Coordinates of C-alpha atoms in Angstrom, one line a residue:
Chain A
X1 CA 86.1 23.4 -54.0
X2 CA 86.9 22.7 -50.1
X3 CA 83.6 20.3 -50.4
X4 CA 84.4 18.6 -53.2
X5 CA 88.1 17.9 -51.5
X6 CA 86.2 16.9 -48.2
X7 CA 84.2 14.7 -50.1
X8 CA 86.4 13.3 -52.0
X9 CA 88.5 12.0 -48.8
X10 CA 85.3 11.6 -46.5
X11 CA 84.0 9.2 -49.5
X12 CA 87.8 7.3 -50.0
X13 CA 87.6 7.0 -45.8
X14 CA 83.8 5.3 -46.2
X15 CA 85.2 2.9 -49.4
X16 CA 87.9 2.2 -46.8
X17 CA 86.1 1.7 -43.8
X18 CA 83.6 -0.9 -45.8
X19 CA 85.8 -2.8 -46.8
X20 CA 87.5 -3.6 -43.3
X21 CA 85.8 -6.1 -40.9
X22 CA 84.5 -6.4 -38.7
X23 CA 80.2 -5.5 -39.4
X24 CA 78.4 -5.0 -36.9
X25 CA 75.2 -6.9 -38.4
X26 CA 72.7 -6.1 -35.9
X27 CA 73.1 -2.5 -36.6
X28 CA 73.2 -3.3 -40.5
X29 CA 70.2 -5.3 -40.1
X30 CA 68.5 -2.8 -38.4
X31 CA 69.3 0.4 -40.8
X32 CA 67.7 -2.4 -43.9
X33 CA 64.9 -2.8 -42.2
X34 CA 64.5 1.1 -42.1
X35 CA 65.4 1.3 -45.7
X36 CA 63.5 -1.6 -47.0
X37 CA 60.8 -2.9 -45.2
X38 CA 59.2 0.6 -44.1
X39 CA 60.1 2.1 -47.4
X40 CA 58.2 -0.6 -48.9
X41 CA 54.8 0.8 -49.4
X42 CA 55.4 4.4 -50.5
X43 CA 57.7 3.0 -53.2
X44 CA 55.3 0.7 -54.6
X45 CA 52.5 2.9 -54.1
X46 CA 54.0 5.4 -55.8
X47 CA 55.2 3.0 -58.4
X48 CA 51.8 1.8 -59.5
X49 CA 50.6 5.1 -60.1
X50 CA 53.6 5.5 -62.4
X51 CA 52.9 2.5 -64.0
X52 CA 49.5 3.5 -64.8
X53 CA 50.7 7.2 -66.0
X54 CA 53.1 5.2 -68.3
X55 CA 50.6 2.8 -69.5
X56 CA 47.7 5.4 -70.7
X57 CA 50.7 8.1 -71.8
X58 CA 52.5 5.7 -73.8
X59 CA 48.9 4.6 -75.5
X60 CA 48.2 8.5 -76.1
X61 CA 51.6 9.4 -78.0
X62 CA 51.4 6.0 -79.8
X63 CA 48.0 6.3 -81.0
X64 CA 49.0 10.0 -81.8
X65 CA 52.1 8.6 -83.5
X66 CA 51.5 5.2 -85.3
X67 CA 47.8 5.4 -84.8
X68 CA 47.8 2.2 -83.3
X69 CA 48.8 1.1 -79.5
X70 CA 49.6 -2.4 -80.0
X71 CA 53.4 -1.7 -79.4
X72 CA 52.7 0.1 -75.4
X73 CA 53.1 -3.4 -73.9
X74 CA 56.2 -3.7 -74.6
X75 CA 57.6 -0.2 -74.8
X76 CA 55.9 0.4 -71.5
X77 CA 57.7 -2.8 -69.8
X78 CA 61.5 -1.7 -70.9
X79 CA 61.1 2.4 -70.0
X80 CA 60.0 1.0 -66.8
X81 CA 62.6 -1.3 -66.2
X82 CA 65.1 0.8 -68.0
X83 CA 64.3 4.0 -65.9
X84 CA 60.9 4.5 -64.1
X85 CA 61.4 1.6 -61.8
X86 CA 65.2 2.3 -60.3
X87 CA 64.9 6.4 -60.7
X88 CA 61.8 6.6 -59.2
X89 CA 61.9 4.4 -56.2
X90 CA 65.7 5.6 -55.8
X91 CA 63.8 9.5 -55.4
X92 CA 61.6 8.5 -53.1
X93 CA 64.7 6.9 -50.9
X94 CA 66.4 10.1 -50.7
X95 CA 63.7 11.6 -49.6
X96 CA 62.4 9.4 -46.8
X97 CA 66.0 7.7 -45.5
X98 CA 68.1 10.5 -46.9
X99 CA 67.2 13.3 -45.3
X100 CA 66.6 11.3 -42.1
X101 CA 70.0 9.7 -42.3
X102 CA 71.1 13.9 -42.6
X103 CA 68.8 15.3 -40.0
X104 CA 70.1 12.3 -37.4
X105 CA 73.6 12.4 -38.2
X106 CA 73.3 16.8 -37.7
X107 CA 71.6 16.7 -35.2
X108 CA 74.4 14.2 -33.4
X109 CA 76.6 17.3 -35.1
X110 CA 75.1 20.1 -33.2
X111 CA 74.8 18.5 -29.6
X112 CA 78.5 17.2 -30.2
X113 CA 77.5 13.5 -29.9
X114 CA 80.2 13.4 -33.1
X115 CA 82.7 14.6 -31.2
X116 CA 81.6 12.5 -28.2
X117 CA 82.3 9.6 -30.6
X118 CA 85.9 10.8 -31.0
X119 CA 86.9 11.1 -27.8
X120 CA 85.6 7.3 -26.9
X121 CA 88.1 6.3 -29.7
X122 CA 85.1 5.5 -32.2
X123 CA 85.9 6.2 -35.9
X124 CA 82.4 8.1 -36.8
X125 CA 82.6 7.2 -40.3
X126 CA 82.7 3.5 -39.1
X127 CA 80.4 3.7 -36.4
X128 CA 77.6 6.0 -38.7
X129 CA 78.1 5.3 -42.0
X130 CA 79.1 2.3 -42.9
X131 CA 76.2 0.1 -41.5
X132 CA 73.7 2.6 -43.7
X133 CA 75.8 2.3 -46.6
X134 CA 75.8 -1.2 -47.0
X135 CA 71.9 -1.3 -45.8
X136 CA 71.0 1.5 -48.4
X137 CA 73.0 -0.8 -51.1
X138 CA 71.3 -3.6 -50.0
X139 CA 68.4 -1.9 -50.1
X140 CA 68.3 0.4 -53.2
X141 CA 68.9 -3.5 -54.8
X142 CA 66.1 -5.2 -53.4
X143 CA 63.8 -2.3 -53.6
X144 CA 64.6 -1.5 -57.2
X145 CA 63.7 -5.1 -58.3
X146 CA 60.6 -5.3 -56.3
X147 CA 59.2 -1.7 -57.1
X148 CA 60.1 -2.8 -61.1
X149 CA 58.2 -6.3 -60.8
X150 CA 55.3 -4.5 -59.0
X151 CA 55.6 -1.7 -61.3
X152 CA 55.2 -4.1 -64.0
X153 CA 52.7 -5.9 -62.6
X154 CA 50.9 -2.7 -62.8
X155 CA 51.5 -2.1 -66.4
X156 CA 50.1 -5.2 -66.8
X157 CA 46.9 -4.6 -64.9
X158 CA 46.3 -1.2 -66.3
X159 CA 46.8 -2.5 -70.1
X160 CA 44.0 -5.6 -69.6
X161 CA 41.6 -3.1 -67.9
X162 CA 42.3 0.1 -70.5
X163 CA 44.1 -1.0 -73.4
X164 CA 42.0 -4.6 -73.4
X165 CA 45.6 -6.3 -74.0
X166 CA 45.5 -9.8 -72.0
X167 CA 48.5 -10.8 -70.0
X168 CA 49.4 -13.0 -72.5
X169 CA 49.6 -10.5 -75.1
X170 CA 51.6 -7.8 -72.7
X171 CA 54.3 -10.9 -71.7
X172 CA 54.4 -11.5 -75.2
X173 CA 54.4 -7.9 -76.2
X174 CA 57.1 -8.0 -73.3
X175 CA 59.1 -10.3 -74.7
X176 CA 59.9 -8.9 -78.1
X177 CA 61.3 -5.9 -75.9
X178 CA 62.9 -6.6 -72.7
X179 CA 65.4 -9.1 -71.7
X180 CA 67.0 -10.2 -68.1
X181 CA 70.0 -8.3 -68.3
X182 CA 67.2 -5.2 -68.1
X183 CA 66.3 -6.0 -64.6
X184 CA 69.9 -6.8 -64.1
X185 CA 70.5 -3.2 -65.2
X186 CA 67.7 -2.2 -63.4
X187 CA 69.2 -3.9 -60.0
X188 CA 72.6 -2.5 -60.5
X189 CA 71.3 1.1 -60.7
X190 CA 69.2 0.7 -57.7
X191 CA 71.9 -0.6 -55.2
X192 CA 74.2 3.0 -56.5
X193 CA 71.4 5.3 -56.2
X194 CA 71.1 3.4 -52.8
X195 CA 74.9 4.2 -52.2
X196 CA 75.0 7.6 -53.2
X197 CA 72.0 8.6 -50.5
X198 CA 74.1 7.5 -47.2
X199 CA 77.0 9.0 -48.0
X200 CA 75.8 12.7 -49.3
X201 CA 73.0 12.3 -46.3
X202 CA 75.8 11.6 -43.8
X203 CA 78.6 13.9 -45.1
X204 CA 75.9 16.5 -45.1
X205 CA 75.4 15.5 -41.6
X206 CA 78.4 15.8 -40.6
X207 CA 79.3 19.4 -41.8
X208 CA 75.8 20.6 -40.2
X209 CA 76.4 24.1 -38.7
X210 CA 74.6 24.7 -35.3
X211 CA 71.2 25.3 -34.5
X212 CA 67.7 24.1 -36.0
X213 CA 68.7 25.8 -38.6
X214 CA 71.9 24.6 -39.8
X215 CA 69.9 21.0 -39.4
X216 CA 67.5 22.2 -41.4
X217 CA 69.7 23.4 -44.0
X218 CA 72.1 20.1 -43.9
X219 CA 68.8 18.1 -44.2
X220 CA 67.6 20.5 -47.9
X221 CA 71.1 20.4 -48.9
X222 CA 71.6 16.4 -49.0
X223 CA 68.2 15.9 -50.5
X224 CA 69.2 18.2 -53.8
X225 CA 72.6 16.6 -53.8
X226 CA 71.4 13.2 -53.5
X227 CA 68.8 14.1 -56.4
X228 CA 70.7 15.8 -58.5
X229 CA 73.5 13.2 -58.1
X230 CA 71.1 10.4 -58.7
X231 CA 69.8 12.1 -62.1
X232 CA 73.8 12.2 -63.2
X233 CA 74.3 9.0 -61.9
X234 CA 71.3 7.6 -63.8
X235 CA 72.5 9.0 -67.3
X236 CA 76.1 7.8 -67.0
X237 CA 75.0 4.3 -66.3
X238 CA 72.7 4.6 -68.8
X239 CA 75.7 5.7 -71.2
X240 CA 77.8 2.7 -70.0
X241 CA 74.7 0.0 -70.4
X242 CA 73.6 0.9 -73.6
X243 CA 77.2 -0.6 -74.7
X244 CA 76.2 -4.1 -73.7
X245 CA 72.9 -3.9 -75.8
Chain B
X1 CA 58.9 -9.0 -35.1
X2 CA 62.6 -9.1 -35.6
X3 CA 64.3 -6.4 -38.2
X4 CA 65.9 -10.0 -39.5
X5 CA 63.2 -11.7 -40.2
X6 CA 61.7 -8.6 -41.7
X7 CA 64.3 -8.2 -44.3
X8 CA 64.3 -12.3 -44.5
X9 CA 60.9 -12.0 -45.8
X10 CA 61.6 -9.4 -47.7
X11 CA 64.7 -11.2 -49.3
X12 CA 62.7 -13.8 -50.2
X13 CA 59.4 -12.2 -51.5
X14 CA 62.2 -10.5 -54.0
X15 CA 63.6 -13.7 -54.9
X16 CA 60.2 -15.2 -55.3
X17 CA 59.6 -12.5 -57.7
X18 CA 62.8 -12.3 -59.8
X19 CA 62.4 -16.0 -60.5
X20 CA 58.5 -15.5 -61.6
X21 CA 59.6 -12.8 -64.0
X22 CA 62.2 -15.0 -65.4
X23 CA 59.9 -17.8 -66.2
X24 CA 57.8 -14.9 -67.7
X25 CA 60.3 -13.7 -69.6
X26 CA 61.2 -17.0 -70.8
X27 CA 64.5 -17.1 -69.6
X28 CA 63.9 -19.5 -67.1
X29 CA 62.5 -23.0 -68.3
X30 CA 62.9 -25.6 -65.3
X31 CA 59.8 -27.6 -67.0
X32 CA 61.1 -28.3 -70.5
X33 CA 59.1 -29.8 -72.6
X34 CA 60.8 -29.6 -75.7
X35 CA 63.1 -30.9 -78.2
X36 CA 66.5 -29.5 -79.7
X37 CA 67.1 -29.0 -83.4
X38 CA 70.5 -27.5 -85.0
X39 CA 70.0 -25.3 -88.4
X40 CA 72.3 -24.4 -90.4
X41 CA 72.3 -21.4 -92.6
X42 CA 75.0 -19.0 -94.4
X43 CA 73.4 -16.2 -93.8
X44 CA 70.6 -15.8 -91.2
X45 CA 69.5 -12.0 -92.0
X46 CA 69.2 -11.1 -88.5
X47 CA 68.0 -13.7 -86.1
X48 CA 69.0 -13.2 -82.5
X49 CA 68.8 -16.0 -79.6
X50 CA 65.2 -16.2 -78.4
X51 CA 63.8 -15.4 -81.8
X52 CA 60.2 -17.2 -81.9
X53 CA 60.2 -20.4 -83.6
X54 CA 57.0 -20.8 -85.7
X55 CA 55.4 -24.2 -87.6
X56 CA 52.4 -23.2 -89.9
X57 CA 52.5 -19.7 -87.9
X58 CA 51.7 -21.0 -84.2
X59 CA 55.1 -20.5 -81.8
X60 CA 56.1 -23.5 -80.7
X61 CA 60.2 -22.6 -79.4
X62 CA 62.4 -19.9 -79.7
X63 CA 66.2 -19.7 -80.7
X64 CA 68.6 -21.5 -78.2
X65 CA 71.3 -20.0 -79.5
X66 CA 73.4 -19.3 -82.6
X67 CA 77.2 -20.5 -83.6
X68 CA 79.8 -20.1 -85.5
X69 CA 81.2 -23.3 -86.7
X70 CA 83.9 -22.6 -89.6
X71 CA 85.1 -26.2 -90.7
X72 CA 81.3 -27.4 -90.6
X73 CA 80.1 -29.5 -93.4
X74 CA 76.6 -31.0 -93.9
X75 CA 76.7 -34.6 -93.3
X76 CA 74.8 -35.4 -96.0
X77 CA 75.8 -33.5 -98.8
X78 CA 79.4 -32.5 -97.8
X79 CA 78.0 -28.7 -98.1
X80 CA 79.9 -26.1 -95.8
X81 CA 77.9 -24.2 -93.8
X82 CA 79.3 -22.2 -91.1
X83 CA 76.3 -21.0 -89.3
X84 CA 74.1 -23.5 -86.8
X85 CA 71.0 -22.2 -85.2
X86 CA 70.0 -24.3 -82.3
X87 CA 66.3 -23.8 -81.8
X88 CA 63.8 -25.4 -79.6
X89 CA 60.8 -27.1 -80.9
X90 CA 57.7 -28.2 -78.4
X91 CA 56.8 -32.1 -78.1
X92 CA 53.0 -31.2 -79.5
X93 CA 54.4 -29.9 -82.8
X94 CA 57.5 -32.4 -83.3
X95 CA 55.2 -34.8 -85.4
X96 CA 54.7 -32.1 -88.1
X97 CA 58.4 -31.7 -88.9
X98 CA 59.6 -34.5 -90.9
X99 CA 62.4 -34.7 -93.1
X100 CA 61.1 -33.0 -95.8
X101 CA 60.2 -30.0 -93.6
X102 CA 61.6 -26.5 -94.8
X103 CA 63.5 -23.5 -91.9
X104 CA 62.8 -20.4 -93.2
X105 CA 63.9 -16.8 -91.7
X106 CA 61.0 -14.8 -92.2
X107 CA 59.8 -11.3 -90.7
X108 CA 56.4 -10.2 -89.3
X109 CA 54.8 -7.9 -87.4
X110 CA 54.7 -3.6 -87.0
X111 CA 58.3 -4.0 -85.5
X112 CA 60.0 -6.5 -88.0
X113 CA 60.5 -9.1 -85.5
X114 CA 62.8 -12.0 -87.5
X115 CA 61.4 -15.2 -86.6
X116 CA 61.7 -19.1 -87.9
X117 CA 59.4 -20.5 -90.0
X118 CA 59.2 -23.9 -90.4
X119 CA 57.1 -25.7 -92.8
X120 CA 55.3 -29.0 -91.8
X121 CA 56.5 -32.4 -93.9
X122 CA 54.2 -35.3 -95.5
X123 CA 53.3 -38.0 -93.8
X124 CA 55.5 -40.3 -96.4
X125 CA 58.8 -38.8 -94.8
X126 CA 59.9 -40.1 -91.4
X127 CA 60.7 -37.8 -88.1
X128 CA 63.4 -36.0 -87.7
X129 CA 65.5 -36.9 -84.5
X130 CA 66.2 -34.3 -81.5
X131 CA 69.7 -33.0 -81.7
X132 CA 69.7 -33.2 -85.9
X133 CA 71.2 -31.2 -88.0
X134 CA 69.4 -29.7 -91.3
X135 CA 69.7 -27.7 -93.8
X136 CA 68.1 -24.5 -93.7
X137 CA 67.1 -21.7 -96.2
X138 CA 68.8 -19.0 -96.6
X139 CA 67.0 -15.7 -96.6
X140 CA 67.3 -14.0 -100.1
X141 CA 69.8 -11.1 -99.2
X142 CA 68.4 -7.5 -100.1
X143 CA 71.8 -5.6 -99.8
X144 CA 73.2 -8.3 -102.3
X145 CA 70.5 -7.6 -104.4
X146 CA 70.8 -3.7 -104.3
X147 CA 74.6 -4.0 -105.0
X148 CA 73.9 -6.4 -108.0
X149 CA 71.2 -3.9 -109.3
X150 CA 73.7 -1.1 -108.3
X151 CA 76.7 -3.0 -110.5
X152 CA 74.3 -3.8 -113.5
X153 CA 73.3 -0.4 -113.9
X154 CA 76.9 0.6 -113.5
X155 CA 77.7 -1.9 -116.4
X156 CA 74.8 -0.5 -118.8
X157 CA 76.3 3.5 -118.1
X158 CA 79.5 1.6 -119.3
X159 CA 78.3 0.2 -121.8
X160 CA 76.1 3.5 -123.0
X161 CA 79.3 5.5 -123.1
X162 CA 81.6 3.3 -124.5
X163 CA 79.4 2.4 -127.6
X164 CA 78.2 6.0 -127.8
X165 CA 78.0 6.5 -131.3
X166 CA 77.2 2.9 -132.5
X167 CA 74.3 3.0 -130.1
X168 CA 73.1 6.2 -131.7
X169 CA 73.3 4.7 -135.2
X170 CA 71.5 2.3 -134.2
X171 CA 68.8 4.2 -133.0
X172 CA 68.6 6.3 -136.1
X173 CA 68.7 3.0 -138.2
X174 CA 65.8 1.8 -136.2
X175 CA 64.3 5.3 -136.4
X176 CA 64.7 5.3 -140.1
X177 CA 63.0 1.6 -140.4
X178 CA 60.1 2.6 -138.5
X179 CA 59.7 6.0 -141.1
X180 CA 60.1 3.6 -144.0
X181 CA 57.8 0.6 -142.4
X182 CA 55.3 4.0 -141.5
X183 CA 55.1 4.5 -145.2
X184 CA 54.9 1.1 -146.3
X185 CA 51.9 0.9 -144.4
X186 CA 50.7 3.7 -145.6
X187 CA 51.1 3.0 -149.3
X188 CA 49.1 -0.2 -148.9
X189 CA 46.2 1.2 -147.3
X190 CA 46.4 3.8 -150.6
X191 CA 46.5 1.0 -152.7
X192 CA 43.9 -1.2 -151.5
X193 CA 41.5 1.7 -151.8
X194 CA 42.2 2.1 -155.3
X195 CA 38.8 0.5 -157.9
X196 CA 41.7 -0.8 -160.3
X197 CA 43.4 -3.2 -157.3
X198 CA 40.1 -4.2 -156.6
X199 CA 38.9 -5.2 -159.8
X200 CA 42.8 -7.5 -160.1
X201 CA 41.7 -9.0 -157.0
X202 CA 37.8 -9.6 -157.7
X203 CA 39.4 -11.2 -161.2
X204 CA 42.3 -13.2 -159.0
X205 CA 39.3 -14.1 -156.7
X206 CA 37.4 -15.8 -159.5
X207 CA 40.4 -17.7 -161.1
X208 CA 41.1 -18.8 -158.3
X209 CA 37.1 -19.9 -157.4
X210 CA 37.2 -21.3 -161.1
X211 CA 40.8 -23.5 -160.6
X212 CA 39.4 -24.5 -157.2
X213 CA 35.9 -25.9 -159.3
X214 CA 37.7 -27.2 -162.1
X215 CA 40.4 -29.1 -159.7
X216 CA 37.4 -30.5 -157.5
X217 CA 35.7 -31.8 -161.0
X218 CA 39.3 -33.9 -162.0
X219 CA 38.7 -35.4 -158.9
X220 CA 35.8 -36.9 -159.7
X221 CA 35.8 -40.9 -161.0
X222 CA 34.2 -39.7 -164.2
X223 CA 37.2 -37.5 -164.9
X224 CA 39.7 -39.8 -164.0
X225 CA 38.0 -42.6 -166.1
X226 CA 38.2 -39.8 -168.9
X227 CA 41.8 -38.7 -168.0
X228 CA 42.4 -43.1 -168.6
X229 CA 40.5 -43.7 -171.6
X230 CA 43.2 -40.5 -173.3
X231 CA 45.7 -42.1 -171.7
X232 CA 45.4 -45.4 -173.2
X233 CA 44.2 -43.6 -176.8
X234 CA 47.2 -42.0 -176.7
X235 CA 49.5 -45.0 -176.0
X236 CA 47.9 -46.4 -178.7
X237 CA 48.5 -44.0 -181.2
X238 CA 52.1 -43.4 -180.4
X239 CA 53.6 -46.5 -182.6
X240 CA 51.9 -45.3 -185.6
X241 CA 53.7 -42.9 -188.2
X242 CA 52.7 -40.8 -191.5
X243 CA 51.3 -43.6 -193.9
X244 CA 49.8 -45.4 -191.3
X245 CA 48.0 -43.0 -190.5
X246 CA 46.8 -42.0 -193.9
X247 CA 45.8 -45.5 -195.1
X248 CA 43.7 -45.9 -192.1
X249 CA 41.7 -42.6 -192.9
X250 CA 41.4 -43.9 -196.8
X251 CA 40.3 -46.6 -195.4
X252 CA 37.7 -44.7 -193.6
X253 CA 37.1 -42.8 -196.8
X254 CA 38.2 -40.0 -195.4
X255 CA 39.9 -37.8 -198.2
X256 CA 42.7 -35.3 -197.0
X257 CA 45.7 -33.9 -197.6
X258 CA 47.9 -34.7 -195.1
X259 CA 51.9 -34.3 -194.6

């Protein structure tokens, strides 16, 4: 109960914090480019291969179901865009910048560079967290659209070279499915999940006990949380968008 | 390199990419190459904006969008129709509509997907113009049809029970008729099986061959000279009474008591 109550004001201070200027955009910059550009190729690595899985899975159950596949295009494109692409590429986040973001900010913990911090006058909260909140929402948007388009892409690929559908036929198998406000969607999820991993990471961080260990433990701790929250996360906005369709 | 221009790249390779997926998605059509026409229906049994537009089954647009107009009336036959369907129609396929040219709502595919079906004019008819409004046909309603059938049926129960007993006569009536045609039919097979009826009828058929002979033979000029010749005898004979007739036999020296 303590956590929840520590969270609860640690995440109202970070709300508060973010919305006060001034930004100190070099530091911003920097923590997007950490987020982004070198998450960049395990996220769309990893979302091909889920774009393939989907691809021959979704041709499996149909042709199990309906005994014919001609409907994967398009079922394919909207679970990807609806889930696979934000949810997975939001996982793989957490656990590359997430439990980075909690190992740095614990370690700072444990040799007291936090308190440090304090004494110079220097809001930790300000100084720590609000430059990789705003990069991991900038982020978790721009890598979400990306890693779905890719992921797409993919689909695409995989259901000319296994399914025999052309691209014309998967855009226009597409089309019957998906619209822009699924991407939108898609977008929207991507910058939360991105929001959720800086501030369990960094509260995580902060409440590091001392020793290896107690990093090591902050570091397990904040990747769970950040999954776990990202799964709930993922189902209530998936309860709130399914009112607009 | 620079963490800016890094996420600049980035940035843009994203945008790059949102704007090719909403070209692909159709949403996006900076190269338009099309021209607007406004349906109106009553009931357009399900359409949604960016429903294909078809003309002889190829696409050739996809619904613009769809409103409500409530004081709309057709402005050539004063009909109100509260329902216009802007569609788009590509350049290459504007020829084949003319004004003869029929919207339909139809439905295809494994999913149902509604679409609009237009069929091509004759040549006779002229173009329409982009931007007109026409008339189109409303899809026959099933659930109208299902409540119709539901409130027929509901009538003929009605009816049934009300008329209970009157129905049942009459189907006992009927079912007596059909006992009494049964035997009817019955009785004549009997009866032409009988030697007596068939001896009538061999007789009838006979008279009847003979009346059909003798008719054909008064037809003949022979018999109608014959049938004139006792015509005019007769004529002749009809002024003459009792002695007349007696002196003209003594005359004859023919002896007889007469009258």
């Amino acid at each position: 109960m303590t956590a929840v109550a520590d969270f609860s004001v640690y995440l109202l201070r970070s709300l508060k914090e973010t919305f006060t200027p001034p930004y100190r955009y070099k530091d911003i910059m920097s923590q997007l480019e950490f987020v982004s550009w070198q998450s960049l190729p395990v996220i769309l690595f990893c979302v091909s291969f889920a774009a393939i899985v989907t691809i021959m899975e979704s041709s499996f159950h149909m042709k199990l179901v309906v005994q014919n596949d001609a409907l994967v295009p398009g079922f394919a494109a909207l679970l990807i865009l609806r889930e696979l692409g934000a949810v997975i590429s939001a996982l793989l986040l957490t656990s590359r910048v997430g439990a980075g973001l909690a190992a740095e900010v614990g370690s700072m913990q444990v040799t007291e560079q936090i308190d440090a911090l304090r004494m110079l006058g220097i809001d930790p909260v300000r100084f720590l967290v609000v430059p990789r909140f705003l990069a991991c929402i900038a982020g978790g948007f721009l890598l979400s659209l990306i890693a779905n388009l890719v992921c797409l892409y993919c689909a695409m690929l995989v259901s000319e070279l296994s399914l025999g559908y052309s691209p014309g036929a998967f855009l226009t198998g597409m089309r019957a499915f998906v619209d822009f406000q699924d991407l939108i969607f898609a977008t929207i999820k991507g910058a939360t999940f991105g929001a959720v991993i800086p501030l369990v990471s960094c509260f995580f961080g902060f409440r590091c006990k001392s020793g290896a260990e107690g990093v090591g433990l902050a570091t397990t701790n904040s990747v769970v949380v950040s999954s776990v929250a990202i799964i709930v996360l993922d189902f209530v906005l998936t309860y709130i968008f399914s009112h607009f369709y | 390199m620079k963490p800016q221009t890094k996420v600049g790249i980035l940035f843009l390779g994203a945008l790059v990419m949102l704007v090719i997926f909403a070209f692909a998605l159709g949403s996006l059509q900076p190269f338009s190459n099309s021209y607007e026409l406004k349906v109106a229906y009553n009931f357009a049994g399900g359409i949604e904006v960016g429903s294909p537009v078809r003309v002889m089954g190829i696409k050739v647009g996809k619904v613009r969008s769809i409103d409500f107009e409530p004081e709309f009336k057709m402005p050539t036959t004063g009909e109100e129709v509260k329902l216009l369907i802007v569609i788009s129609v590509d350049k290459t396929a504007w020829p084949t509509i003319r004004k003869d040219s029929q919207f339909f709502i139809n439905l295809a595919g494994v999913i149902g997907e509604k679409f609009l079906e237009i069929s091509p004019g004759s040549l006779e008819q002229p173009e329409l113009s982009p931007g007109e409004v026409v008339r189109g046909q409303d899809p026959p309603r099933i659930d109208q049809l299902i409540s119709q059938s539901y409130a027929l049926a509901g009538k003929v129960l009605e009816f049934v029970n009300r008329n209970e007993g009157s129905v049942i006569q009459t189907i006992e009536t009927m079912n007596k008729l059909v006992v009494n045609f049964d035997k009817m039919l019955k009785q004549l097979e009997r009866t032409s099986k009988d030697p007596e009826v068939h001896r009538i009828v061999k007789n009838l058929s006979t008279i009847m061959e003979d009346g059909a002979f003798f008719s054909q033979k008064l037809r003949t000029p022979e018999a109608q000279k014959t049938m004139a010749l006792i015509n005019d005898l007769i004529r002749r004979l009809e002024p003459l009474d009792g002695p007349a007739i007696k002196k003209f036999l003594q005359q004859e020296g023919i002896k007889a008591k007469l009258f």
